[in-house]
PDB file of C-alpha atoms in Angstrom:
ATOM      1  CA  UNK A   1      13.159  12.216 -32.594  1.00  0.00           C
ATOM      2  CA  UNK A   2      15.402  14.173 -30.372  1.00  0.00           C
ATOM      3  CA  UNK A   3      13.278  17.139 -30.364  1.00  0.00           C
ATOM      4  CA  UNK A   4      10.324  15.603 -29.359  1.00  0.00           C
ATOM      5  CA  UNK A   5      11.712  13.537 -26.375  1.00  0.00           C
ATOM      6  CA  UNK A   6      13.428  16.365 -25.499  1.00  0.00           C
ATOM      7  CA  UNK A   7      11.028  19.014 -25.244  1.00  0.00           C
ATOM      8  CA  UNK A   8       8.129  16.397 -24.248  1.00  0.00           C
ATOM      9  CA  UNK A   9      10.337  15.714 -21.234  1.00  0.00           C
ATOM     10  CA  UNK A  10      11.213  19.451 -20.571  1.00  0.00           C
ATOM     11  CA  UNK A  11       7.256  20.214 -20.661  1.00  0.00           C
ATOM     12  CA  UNK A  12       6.787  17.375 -17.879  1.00  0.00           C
ATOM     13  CA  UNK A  13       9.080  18.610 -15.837  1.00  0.00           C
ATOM     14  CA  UNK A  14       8.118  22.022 -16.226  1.00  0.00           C
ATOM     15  CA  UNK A  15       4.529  21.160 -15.268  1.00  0.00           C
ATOM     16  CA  UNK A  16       5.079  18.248 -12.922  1.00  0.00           C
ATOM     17  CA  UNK A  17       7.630  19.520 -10.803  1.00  0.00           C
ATOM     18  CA  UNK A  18       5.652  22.735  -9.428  1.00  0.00           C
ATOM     19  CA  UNK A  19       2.296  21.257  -9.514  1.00  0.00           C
ATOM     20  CA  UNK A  20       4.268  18.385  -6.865  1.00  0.00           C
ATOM     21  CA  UNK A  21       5.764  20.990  -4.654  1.00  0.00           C
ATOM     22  CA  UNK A  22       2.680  23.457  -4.566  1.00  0.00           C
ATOM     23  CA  UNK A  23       3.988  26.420  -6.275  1.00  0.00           C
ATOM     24  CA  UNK A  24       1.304  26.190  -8.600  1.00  0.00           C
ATOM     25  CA  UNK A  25      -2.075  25.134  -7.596  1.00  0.00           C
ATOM     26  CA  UNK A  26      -5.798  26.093  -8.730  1.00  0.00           C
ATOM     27  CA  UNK A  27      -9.083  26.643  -7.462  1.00  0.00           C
ATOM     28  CA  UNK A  28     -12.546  27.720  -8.525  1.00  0.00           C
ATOM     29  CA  UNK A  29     -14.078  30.854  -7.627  1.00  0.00           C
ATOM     30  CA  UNK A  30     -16.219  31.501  -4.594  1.00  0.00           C
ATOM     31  CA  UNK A  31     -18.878  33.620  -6.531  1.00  0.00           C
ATOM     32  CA  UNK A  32     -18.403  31.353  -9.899  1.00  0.00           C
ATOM     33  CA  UNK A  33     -17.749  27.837 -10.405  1.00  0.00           C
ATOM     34  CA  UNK A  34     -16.828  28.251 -13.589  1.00  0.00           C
ATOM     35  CA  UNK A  35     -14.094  30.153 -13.793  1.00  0.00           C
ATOM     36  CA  UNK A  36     -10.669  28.804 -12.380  1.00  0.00           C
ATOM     37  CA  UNK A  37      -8.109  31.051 -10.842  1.00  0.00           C
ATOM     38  CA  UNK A  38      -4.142  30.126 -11.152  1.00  0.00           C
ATOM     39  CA  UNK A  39      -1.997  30.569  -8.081  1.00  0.00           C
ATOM     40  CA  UNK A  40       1.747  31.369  -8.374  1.00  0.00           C
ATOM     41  CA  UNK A  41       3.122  30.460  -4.704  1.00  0.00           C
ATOM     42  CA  UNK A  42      -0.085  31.230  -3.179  1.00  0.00           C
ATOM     43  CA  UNK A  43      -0.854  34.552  -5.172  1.00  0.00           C
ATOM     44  CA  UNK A  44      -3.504  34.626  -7.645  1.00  0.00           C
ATOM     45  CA  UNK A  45      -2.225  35.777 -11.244  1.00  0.00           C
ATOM     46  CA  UNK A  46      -4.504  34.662 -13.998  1.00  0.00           C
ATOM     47  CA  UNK A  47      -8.447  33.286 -14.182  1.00  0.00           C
ATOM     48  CA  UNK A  48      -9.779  31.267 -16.992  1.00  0.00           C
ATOM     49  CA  UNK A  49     -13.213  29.853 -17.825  1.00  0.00           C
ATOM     50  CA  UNK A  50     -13.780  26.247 -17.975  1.00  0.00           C
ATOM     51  CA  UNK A  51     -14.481  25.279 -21.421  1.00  0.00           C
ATOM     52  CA  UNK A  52     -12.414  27.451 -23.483  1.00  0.00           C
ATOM     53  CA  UNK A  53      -9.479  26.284 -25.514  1.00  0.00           C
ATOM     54  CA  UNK A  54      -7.212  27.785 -22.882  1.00  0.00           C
ATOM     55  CA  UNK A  55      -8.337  25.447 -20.432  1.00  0.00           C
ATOM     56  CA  UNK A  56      -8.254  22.796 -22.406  1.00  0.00           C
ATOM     57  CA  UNK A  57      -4.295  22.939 -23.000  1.00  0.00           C
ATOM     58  CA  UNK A  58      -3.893  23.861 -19.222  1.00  0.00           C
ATOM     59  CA  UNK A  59      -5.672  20.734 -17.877  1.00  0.00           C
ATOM     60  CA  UNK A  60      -4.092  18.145 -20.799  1.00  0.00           C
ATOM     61  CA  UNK A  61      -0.642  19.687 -21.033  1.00  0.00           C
ATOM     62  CA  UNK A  62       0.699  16.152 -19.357  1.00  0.00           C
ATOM     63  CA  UNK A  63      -0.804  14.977 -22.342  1.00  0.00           C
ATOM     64  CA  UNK A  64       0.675  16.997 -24.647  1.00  0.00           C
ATOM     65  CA  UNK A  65       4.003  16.228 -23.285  1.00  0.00           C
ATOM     66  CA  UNK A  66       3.311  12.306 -23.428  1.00  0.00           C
ATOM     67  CA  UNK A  67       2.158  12.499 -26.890  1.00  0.00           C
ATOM     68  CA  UNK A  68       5.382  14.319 -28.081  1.00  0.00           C
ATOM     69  CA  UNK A  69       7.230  11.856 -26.256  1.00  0.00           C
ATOM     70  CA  UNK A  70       5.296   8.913 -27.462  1.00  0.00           C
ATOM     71  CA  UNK A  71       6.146  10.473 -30.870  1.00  0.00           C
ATOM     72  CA  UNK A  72       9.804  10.512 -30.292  1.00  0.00           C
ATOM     73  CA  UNK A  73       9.991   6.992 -28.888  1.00  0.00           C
ATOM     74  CA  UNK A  74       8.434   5.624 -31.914  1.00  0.00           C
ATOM     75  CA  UNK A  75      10.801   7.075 -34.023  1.00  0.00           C
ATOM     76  CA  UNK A  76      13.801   6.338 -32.009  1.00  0.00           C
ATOM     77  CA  UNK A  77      12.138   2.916 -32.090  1.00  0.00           C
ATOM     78  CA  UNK A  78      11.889   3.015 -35.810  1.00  0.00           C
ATOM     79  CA  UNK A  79      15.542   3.692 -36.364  1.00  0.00           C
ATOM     80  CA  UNK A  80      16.799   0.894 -33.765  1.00  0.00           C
ATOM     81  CA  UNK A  81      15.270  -1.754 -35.963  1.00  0.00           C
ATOM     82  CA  UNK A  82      15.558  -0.391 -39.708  1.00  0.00           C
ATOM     83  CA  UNK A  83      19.220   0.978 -38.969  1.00  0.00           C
ATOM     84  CA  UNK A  84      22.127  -1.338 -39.582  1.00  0.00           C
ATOM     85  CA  UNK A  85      24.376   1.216 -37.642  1.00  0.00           C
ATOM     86  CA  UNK A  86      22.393   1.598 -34.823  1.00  0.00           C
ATOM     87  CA  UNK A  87      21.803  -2.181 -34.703  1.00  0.00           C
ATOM     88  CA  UNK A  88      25.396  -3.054 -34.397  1.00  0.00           C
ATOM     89  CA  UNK A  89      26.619  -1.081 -31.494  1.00  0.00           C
ATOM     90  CA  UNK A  90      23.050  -1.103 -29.156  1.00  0.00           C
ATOM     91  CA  UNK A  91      22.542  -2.286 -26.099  1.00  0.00           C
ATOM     92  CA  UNK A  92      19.420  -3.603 -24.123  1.00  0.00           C
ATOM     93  CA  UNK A  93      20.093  -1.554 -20.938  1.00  0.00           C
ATOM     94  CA  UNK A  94      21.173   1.733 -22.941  1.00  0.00           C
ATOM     95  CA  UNK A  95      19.252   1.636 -25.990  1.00  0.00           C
ATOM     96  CA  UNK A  96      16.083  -0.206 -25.259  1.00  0.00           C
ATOM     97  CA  UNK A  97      15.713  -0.119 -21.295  1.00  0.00           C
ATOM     98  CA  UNK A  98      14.996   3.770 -21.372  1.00  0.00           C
ATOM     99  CA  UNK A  99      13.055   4.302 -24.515  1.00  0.00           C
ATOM    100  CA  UNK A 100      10.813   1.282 -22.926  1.00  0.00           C
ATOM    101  CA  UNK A 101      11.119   3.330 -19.198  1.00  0.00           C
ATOM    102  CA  UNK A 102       9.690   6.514 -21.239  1.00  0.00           C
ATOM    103  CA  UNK A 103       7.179   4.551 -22.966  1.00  0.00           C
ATOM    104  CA  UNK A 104       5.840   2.869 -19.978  1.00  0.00           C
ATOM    105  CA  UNK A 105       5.426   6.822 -18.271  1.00  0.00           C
ATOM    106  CA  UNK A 106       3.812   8.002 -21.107  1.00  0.00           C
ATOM    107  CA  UNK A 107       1.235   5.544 -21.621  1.00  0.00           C
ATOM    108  CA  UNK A 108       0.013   4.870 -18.317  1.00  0.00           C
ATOM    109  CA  UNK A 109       0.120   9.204 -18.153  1.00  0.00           C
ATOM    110  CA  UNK A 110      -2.676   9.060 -21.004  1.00  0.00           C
ATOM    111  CA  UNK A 111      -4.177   6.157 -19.217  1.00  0.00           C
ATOM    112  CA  UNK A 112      -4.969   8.135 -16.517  1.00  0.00           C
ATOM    113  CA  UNK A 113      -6.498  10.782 -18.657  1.00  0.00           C
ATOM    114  CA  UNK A 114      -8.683   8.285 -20.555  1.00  0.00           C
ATOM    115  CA  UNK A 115     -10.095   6.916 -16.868  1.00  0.00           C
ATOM    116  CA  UNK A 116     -10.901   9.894 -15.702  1.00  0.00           C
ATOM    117  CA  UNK A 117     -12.982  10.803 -18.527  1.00  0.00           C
ATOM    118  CA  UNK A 118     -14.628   8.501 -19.186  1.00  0.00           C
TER     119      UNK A 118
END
């Protein structure tokens, strides 16, 4: 459970936080449409073609990260309710409040995915 919240999280971060800022960006080739070229702070420093499995974990690597967090809720979720333990000294506002908070991200995150596509 740990593990996957944790490095679902980490993975967001790493991916959100430059993408927001600008240090990483993308664009296509002049000459080629089809082949993508990665920008570190402006510099280009790797191309890709669209299509290949390499893209494919570039462009849904948010989703990655949701669905390893979504994994890591449920089980966090699983062990609130089966655990006698756990159910005798949790709390709604630090127990449930940010497992529901990292729910809510995720989901909508993979909604956004699914509207795009579709």
């Amino acid at each position: 459970m740990h593990q996957l919240l944790f490095w679902g999280c980490i993975l967001a971060a790493l991916i959100t936080f430059p993408l927001v800022f600008g240090w990483i960006s993308f664009q296509t080739l002049p000459t080629d449409q089809q082949t993508y070229v990665v920008l570190i702070y402006g510099f280009p420093t790797q191309t890709f073609r669209l299509h290949t499995l390499f893209a494919g974990l570039v462009f849904h690597a948010l989703d990655i990260a949701a669905v390893l967090v979504l994994g890591g809720v449920a089980l966090s979720l699983w062990r609130r309710f089966r655990d006698r333990g756990a159910q005798a000294v949790q709390s709604f506002a630090l127990d449930f409040l940010p497992i529901i908070l990292l729910f809510a991200i995720s989901v909508t995150g993979l909604a956004l995915t699914v509207s795009q596509s579709g």
